[in-house]
PDB file of C-alpha atoms and ligand atoms in Angstrom:
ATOM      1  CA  UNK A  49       0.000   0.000   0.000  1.00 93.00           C
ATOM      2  CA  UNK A  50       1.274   3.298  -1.011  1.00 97.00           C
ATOM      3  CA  UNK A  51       0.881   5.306   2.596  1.00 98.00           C
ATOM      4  CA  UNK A  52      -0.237   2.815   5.184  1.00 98.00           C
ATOM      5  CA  UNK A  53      -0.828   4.012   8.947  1.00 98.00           C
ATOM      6  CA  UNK A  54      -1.142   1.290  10.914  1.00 97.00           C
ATOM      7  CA  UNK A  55      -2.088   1.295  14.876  1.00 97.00           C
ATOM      8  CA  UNK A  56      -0.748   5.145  15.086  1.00 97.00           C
ATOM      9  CA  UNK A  57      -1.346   6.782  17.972  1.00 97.00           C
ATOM     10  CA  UNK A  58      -0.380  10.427  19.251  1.00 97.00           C
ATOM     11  CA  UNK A  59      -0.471  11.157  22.884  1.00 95.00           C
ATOM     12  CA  UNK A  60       0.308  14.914  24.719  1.00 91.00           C
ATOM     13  CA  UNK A  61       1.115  15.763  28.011  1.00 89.00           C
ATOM     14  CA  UNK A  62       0.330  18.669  28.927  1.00 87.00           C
ATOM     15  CA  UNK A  63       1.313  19.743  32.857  1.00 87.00           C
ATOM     16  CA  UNK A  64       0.270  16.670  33.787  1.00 90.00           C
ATOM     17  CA  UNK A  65      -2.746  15.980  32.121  1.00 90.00           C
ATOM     18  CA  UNK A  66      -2.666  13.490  29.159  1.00 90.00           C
ATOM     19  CA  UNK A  67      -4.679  14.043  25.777  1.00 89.00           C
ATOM     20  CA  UNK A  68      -5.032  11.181  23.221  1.00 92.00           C
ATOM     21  CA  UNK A  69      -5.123  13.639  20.452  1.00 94.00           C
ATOM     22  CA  UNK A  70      -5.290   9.982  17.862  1.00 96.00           C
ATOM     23  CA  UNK A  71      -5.957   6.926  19.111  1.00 95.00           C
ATOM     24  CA  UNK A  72      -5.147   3.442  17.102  1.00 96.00           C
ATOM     25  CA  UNK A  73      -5.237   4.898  13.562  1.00 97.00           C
ATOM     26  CA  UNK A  74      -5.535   2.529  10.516  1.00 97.00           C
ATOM     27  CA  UNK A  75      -5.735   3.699   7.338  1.00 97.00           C
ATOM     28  CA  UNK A  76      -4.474   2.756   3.588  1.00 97.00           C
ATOM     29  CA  UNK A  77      -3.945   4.666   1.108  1.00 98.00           C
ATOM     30  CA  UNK A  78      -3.843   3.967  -2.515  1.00 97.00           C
ATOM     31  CA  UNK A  79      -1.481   6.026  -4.860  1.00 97.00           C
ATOM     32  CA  UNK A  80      -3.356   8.642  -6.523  1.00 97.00           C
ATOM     33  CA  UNK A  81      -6.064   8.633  -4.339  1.00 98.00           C
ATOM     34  CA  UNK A  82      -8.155  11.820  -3.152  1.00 98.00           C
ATOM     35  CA  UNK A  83      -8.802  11.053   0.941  1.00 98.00           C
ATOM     36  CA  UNK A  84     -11.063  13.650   2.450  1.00 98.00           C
ATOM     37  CA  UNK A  85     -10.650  14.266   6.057  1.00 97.00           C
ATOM     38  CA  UNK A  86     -13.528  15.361   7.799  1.00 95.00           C
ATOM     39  CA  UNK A  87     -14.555  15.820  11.589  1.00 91.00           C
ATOM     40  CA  UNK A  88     -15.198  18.211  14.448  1.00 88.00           C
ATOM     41  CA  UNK A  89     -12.765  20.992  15.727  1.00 87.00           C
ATOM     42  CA  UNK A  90     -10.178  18.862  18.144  1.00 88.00           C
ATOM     43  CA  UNK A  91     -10.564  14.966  16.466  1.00 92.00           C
ATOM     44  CA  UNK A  92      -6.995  14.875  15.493  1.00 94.00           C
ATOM     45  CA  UNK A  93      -7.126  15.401  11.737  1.00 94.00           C
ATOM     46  CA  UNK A  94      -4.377  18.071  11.644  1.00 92.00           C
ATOM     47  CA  UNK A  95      -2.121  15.521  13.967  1.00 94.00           C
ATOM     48  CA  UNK A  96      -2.738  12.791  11.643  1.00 96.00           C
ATOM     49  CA  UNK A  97      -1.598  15.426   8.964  1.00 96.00           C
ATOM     50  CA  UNK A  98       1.329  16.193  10.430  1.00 95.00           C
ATOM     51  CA  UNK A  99       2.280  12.314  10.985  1.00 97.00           C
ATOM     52  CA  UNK A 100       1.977  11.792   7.773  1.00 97.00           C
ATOM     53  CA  UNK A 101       4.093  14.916   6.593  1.00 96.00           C
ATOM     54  CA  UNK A 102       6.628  13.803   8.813  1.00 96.00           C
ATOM     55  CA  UNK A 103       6.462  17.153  11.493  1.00 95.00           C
ATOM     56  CA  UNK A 104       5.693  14.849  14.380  1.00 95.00           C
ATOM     57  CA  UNK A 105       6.065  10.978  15.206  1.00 96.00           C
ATOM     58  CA  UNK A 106       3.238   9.001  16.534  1.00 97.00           C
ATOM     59  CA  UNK A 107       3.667   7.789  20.374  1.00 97.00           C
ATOM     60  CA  UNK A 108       2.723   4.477  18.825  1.00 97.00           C
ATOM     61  CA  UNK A 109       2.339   2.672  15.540  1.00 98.00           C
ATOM     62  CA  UNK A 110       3.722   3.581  12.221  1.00 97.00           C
ATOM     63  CA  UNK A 111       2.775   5.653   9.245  1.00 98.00           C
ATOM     64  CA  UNK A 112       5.124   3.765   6.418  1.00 98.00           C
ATOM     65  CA  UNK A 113       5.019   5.635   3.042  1.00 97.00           C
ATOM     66  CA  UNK A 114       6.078   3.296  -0.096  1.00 96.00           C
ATOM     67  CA  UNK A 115       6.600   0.813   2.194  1.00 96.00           C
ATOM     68  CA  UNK A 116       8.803   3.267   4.853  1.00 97.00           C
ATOM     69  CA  UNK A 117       8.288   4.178   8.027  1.00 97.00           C
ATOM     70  CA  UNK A 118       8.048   8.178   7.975  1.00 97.00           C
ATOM     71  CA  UNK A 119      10.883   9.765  10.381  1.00 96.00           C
ATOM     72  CA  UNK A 120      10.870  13.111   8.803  1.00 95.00           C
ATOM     73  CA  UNK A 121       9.417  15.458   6.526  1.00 93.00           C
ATOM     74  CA  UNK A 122      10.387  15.378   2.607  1.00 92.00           C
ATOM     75  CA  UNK A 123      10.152  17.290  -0.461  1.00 88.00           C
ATOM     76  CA  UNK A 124       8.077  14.333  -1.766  1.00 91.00           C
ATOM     77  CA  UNK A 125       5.292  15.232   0.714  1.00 93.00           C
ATOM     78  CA  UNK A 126       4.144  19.210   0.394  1.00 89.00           C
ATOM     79  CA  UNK A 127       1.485  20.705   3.242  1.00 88.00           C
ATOM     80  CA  UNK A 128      -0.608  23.554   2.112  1.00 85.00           C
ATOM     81  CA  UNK A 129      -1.185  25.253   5.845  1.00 80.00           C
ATOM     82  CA  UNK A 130      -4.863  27.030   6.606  1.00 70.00           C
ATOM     83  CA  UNK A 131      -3.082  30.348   6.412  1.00 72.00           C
ATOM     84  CA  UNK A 132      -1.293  29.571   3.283  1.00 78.00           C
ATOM     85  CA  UNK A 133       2.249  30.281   4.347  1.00 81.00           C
ATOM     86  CA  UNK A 134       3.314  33.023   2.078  1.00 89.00           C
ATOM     87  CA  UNK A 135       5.725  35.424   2.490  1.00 91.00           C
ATOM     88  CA  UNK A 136       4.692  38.926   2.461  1.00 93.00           C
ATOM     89  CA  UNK A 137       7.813  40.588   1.714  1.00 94.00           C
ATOM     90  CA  UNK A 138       8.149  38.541  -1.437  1.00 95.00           C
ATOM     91  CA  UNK A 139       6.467  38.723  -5.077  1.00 94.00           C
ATOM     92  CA  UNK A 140       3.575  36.040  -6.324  1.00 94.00           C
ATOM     93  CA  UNK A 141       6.704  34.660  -8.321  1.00 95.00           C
ATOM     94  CA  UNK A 142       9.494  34.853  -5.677  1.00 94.00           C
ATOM     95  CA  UNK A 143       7.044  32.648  -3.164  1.00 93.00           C
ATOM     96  CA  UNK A 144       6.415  30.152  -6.027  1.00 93.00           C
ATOM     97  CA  UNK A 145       9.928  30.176  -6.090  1.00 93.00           C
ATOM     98  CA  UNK A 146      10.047  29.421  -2.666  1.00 89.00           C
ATOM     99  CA  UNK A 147       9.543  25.884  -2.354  1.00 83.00           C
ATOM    100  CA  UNK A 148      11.938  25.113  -5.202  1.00 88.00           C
ATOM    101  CA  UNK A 149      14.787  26.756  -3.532  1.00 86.00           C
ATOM    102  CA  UNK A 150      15.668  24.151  -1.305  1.00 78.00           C
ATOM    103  CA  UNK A 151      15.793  21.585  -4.336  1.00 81.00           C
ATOM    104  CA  UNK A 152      19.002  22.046  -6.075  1.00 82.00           C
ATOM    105  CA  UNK A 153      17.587  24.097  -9.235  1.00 87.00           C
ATOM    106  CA  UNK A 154      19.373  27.150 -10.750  1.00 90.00           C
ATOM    107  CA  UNK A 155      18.013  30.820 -10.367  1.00 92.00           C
ATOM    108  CA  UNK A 156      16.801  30.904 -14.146  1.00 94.00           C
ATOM    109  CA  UNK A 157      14.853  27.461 -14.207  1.00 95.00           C
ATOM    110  CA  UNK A 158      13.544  28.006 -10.919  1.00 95.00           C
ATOM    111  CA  UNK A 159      11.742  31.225 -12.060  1.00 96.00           C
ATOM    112  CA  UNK A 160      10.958  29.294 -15.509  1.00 96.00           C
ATOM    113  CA  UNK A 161       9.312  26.239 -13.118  1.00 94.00           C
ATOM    114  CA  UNK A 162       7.459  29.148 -11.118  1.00 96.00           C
ATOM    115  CA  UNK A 163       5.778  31.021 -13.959  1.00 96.00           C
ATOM    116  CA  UNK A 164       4.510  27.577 -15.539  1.00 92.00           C
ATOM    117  CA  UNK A 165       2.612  26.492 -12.474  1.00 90.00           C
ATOM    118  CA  UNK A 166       1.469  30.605 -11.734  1.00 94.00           C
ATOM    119  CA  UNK A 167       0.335  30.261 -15.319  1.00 90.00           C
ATOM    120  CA  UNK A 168      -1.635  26.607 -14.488  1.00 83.00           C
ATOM    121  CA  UNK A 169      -3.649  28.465 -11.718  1.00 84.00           C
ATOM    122  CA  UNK A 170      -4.118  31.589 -13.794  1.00 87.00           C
ATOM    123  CA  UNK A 171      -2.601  34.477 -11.700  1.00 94.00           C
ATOM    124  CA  UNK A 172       0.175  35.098 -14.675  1.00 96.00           C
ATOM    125  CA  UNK A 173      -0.639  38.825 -14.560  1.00 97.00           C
ATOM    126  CA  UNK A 174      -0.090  38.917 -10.989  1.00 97.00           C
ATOM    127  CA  UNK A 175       3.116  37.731 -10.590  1.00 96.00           C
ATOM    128  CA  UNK A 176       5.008  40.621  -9.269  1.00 97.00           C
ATOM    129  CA  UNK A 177       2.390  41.315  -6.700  1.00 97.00           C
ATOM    130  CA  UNK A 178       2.705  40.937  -3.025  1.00 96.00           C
ATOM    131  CA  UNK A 179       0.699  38.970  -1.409  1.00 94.00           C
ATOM    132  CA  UNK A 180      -1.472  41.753   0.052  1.00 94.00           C
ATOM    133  CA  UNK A 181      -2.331  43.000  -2.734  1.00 95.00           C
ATOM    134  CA  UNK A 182      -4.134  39.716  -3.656  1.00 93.00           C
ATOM    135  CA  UNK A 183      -7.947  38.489  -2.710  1.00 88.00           C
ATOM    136  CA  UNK A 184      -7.987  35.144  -0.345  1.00 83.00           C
ATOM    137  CA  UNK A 185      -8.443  33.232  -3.490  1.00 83.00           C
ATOM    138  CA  UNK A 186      -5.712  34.214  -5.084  1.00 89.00           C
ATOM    139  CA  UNK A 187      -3.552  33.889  -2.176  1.00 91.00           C
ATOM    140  CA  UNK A 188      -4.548  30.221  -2.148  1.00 86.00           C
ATOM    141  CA  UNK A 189      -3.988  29.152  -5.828  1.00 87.00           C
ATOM    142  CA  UNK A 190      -0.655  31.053  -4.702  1.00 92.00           C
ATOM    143  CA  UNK A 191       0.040  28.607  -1.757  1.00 90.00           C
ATOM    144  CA  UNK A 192      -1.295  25.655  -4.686  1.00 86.00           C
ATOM    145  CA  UNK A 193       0.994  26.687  -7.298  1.00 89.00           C
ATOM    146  CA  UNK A 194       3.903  27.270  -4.349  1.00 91.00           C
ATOM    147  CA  UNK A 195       3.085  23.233  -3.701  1.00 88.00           C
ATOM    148  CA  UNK A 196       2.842  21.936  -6.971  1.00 85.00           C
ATOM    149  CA  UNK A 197       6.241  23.625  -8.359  1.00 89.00           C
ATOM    150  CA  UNK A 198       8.082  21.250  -6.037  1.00 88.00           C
ATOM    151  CA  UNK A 199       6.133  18.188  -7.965  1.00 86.00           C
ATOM    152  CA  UNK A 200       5.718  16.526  -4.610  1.00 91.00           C
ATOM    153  CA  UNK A 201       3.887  12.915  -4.700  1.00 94.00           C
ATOM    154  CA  UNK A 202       1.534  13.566  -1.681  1.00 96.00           C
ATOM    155  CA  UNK A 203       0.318  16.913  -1.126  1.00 95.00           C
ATOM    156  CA  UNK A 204      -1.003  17.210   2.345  1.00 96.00           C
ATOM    157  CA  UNK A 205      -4.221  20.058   2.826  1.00 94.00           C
ATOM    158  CA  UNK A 206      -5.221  21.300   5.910  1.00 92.00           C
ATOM    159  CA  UNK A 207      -8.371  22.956   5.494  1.00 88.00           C
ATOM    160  CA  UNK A 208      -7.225  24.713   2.984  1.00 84.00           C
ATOM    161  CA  UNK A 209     -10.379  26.905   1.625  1.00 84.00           C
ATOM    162  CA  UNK A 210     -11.979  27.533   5.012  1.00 79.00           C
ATOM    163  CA  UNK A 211     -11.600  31.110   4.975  1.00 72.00           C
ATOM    164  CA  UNK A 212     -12.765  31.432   1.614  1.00 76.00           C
ATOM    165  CA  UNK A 213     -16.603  32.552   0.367  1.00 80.00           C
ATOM    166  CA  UNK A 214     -18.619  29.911  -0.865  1.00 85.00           C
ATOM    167  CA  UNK A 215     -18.448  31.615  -4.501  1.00 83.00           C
ATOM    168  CA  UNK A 216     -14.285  31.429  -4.396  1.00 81.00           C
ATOM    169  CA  UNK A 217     -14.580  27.959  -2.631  1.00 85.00           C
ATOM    170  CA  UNK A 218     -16.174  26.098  -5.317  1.00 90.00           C
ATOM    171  CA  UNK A 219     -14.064  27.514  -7.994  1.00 85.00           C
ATOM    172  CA  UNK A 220     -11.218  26.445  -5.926  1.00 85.00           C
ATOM    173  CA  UNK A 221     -12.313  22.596  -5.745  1.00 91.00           C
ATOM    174  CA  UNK A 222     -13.207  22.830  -9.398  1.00 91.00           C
ATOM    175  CA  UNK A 223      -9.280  23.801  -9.811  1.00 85.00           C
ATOM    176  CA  UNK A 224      -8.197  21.759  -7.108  1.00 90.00           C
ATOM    177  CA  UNK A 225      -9.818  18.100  -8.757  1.00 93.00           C
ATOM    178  CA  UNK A 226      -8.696  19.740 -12.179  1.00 89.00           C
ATOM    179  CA  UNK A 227      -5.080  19.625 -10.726  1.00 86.00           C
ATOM    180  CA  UNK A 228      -5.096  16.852  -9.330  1.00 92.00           C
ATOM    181  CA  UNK A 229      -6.504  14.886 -12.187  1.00 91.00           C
ATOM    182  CA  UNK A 230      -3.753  16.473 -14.211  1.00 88.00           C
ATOM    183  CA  UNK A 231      -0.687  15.970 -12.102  1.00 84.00           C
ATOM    184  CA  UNK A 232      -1.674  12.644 -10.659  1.00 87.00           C
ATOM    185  CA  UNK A 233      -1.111  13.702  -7.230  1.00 93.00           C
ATOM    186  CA  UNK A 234      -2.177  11.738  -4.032  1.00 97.00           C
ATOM    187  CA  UNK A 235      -4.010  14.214  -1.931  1.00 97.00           C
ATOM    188  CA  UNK A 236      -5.174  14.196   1.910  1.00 98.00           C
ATOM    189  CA  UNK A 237      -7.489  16.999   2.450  1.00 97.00           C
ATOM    190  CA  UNK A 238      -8.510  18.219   5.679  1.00 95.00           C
ATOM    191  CA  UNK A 239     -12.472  19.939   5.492  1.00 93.00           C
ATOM    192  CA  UNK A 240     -15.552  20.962   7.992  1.00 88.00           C
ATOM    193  CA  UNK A 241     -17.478  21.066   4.955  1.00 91.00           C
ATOM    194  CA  UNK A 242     -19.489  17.672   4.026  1.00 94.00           C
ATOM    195  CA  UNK A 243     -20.624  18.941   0.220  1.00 95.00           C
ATOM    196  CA  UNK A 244     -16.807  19.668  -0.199  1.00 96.00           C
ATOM    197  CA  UNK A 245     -15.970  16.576   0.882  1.00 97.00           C
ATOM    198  CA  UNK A 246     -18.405  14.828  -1.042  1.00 97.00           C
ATOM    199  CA  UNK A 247     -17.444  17.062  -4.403  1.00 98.00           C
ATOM    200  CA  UNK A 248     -13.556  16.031  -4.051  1.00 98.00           C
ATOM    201  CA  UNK A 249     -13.271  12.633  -2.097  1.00 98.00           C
ATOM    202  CA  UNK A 250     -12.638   9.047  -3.712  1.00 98.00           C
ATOM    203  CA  UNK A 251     -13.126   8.404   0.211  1.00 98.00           C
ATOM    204  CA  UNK A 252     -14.325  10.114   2.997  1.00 98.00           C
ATOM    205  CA  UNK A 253     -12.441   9.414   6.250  1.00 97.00           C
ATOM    206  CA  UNK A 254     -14.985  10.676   9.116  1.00 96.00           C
ATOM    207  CA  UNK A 255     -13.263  10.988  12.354  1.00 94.00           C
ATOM    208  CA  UNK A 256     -14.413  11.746  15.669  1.00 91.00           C
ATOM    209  CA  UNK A 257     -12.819  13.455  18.863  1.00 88.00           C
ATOM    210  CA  UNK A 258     -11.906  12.341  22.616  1.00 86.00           C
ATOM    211  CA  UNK A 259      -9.578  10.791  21.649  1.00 90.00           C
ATOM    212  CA  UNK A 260      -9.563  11.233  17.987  1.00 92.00           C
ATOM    213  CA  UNK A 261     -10.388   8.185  15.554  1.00 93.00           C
ATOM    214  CA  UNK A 262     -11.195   7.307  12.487  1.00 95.00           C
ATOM    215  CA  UNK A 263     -14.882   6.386  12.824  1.00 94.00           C
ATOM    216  CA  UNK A 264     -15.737   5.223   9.357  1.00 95.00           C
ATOM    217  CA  UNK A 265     -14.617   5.209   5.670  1.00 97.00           C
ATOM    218  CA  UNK A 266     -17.157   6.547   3.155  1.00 97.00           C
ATOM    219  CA  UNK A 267     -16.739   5.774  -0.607  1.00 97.00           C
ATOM    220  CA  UNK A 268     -17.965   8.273  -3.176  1.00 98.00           C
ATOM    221  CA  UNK A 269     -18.184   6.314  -6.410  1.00 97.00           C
ATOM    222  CA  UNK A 270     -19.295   8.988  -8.870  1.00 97.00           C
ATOM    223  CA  UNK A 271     -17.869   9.940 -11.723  1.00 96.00           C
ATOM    224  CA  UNK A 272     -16.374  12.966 -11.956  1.00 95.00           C
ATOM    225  CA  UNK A 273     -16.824  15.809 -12.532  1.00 93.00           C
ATOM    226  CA  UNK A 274     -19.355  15.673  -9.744  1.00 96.00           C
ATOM    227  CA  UNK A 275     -23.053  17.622 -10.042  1.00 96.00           C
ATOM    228  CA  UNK A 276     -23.700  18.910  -6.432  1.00 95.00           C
ATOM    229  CA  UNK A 277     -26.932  19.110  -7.266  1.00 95.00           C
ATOM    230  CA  UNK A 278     -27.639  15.902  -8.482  1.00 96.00           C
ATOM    231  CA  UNK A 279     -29.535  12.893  -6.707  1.00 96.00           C
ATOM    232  CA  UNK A 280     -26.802  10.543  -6.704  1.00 97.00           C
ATOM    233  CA  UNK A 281     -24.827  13.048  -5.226  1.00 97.00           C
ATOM    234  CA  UNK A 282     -27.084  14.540  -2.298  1.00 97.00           C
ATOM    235  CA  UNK A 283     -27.585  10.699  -1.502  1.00 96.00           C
ATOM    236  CA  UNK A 284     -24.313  10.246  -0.418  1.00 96.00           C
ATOM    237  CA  UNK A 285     -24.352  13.487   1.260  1.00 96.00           C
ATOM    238  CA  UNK A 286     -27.353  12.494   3.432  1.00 94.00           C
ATOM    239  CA  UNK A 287     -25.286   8.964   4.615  1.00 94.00           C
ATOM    240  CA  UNK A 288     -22.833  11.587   5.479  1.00 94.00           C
ATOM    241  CA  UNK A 289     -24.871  13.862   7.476  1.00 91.00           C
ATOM    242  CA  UNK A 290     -26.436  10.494   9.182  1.00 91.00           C
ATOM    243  CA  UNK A 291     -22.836   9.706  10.147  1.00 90.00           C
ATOM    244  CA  UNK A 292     -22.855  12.561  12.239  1.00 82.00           C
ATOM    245  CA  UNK A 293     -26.536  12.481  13.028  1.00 73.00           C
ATOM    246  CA  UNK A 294     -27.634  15.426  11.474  1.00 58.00           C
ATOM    247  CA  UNK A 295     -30.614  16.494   9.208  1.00 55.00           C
ATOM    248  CA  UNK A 296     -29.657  18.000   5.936  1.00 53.00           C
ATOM    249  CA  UNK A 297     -32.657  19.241   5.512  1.00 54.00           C
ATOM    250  CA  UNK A 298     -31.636  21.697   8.691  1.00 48.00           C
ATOM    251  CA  UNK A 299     -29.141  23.463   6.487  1.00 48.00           C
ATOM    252  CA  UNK A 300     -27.866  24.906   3.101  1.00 45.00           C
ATOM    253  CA  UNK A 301     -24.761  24.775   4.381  1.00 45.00           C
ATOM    254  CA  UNK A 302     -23.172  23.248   7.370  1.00 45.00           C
ATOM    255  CA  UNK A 303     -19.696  23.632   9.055  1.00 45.00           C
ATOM    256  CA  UNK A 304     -18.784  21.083  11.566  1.00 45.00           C
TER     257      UNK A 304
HETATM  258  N1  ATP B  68       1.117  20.105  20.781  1.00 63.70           N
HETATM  259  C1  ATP B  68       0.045  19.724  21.450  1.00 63.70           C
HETATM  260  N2  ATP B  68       0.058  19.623  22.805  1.00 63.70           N
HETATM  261  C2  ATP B  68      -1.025  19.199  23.491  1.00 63.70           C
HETATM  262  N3  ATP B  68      -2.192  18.846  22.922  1.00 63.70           N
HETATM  263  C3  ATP B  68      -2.280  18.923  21.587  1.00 63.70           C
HETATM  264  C4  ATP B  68      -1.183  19.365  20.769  1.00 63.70           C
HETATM  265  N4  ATP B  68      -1.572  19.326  19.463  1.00 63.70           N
HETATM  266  C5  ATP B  68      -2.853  18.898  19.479  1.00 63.70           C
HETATM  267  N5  ATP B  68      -3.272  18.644  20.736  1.00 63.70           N
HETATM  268  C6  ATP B  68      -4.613  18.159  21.114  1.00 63.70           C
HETATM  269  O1  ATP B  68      -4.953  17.069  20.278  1.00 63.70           O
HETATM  270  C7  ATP B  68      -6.320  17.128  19.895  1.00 63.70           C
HETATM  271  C8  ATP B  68      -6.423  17.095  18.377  1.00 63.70           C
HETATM  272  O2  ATP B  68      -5.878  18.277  17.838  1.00 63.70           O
HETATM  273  P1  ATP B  68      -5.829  18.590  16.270  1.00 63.70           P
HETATM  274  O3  ATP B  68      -5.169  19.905  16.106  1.00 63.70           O
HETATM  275  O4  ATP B  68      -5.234  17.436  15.566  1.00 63.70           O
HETATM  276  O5  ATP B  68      -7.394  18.682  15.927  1.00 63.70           O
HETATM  277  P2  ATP B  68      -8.120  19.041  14.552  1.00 63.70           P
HETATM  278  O6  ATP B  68      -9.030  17.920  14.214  1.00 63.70           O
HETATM  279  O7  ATP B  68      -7.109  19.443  13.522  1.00 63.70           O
HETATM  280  O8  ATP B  68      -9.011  20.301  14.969  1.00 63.70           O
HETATM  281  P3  ATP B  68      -9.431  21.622  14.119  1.00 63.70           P
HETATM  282  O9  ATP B  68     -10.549  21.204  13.217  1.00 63.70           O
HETATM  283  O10 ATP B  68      -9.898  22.576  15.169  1.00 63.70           O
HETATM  284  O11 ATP B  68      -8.228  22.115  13.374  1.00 63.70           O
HETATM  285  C9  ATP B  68      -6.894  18.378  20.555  1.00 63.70           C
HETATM  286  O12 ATP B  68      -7.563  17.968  21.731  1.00 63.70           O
HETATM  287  C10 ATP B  68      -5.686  19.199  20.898  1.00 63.70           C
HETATM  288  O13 ATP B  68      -5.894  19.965  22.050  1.00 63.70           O
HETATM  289 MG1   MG B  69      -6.671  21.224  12.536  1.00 63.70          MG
END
């Protein structure tokens, strides 16, 4: 299996008091696969993240990637952060740059590598902006081109849209699937949102907290690209909101 977490557990203590922040996670991953993460504020998906990244070690288990047990991070395994990460001193192009720099590419390809992938998520007229002068959704296909430049094989997501309108935030899964469908990129995707996870997921991992587990698997086997208004669709939202014991019919919209 191509990232296989098996038994991991992560454990803090805290003066004196212990948190299971994951408890006796098993997952498999295939290669290529789109895994949605979804689950309430404090269920552990951002530790399970960073296991996999390689920031942290579990207290117990393993997390083996292509058949190795993960010690540290790796350029093969990229983590868009919630707040994107970019640099506001530097230019749209000198961020994209950013990831490349600490791969050993000279000055003139590394700026050639940048402007292809700030082409691929259309901000090519932007490129000697700072980040300021940029709207949140722009920052983000900033922080996705920054990722993708590096041509990792796993990009890791942490909840990446959340502070994005729900206009910008469907355009942004549009480009997201597009990209990924593209590149052929193995993506774990941390969300609140169940229609987002439904739109993007091969497999919906729904976790729970205190102490944080995975509490079931959900497959979405439509074909893509998904219509999130159709009845096949809304169907397997609904299983999803019964997961977590709520109506749909309560909300347009729900956050976790
Ligand atoms: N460094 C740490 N020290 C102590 N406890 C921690 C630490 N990191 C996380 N925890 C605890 O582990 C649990 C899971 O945290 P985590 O950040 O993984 O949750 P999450 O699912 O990402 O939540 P959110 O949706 O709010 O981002 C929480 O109870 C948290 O308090
Ligand atoms: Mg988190």
């Amino acid at each position: 299996m191509y990232i296989s977490i098996e038994g991991a557990s992560r454990e803090y203590t805290f003066k004196g008091k212990r948190t299971v922040s994951l408890e006796k996670v098993n997952l498999q991953i295939k290669k290529g696969e789109f895994i949605c993460l979804l689950g309430p504020s404090g269920c552990g998906k951002t530790t399970l993240l960073n296991l996999i990244a390689g920031f942290d070690r579990p207290t117990s288990g393993v997390v083996k990637v292509n058949g190795e047990i993960v010690t540290k991070p790796s350029v093969d395994r990229i983590t868009i952060f919630q707040n994107y990460g970019l640099l506001p001193w530097r230019s749209v192009l000198r961020n994209v740059e950013l990831g490349l720099e600490s791969k050993n590419i000279d000055k003139k390809k590394r700026q050639q590598i940048a402007e292809e992938y700030i082409e691929l998520v259309g901000l090519s007229a932007y490129k000697k902006h700072h980040p300021s002068q940029l709207s949140g959704g722009m920052q983000q296909r900033v922080a996705l081109a920054r990722a993708l430049a590096v041509d990792p094989e796993i990009l890791l997501m942490d909840e990446p849209l959340g502070a994005l309108d729900a206009m910008t935030r469907m355009s942004m899964q549009d480009e997201i699937e597009r990209l990924w469908q593209e590149n052929k990129k193995t993506i774990i995707f941390v969300t609140h949102d169940i229609e987002e996870a439904v739109f993007l997921a091969d497999r919906i991992v729904i976790m729970t907290p205190s102490p944080g587990k995975v509490k079931s698997i959900i497959e979405v086997p439509l074909a893509r690209k998904r219509d999130r208004t159709g009845s096949d669709f809304l169907k397997i939202r609904d299983r999803v909101f019964a997961e977590f014991e709520l109506k749909p019919s309560d909300m347009t919209e729900y956050y976790l």
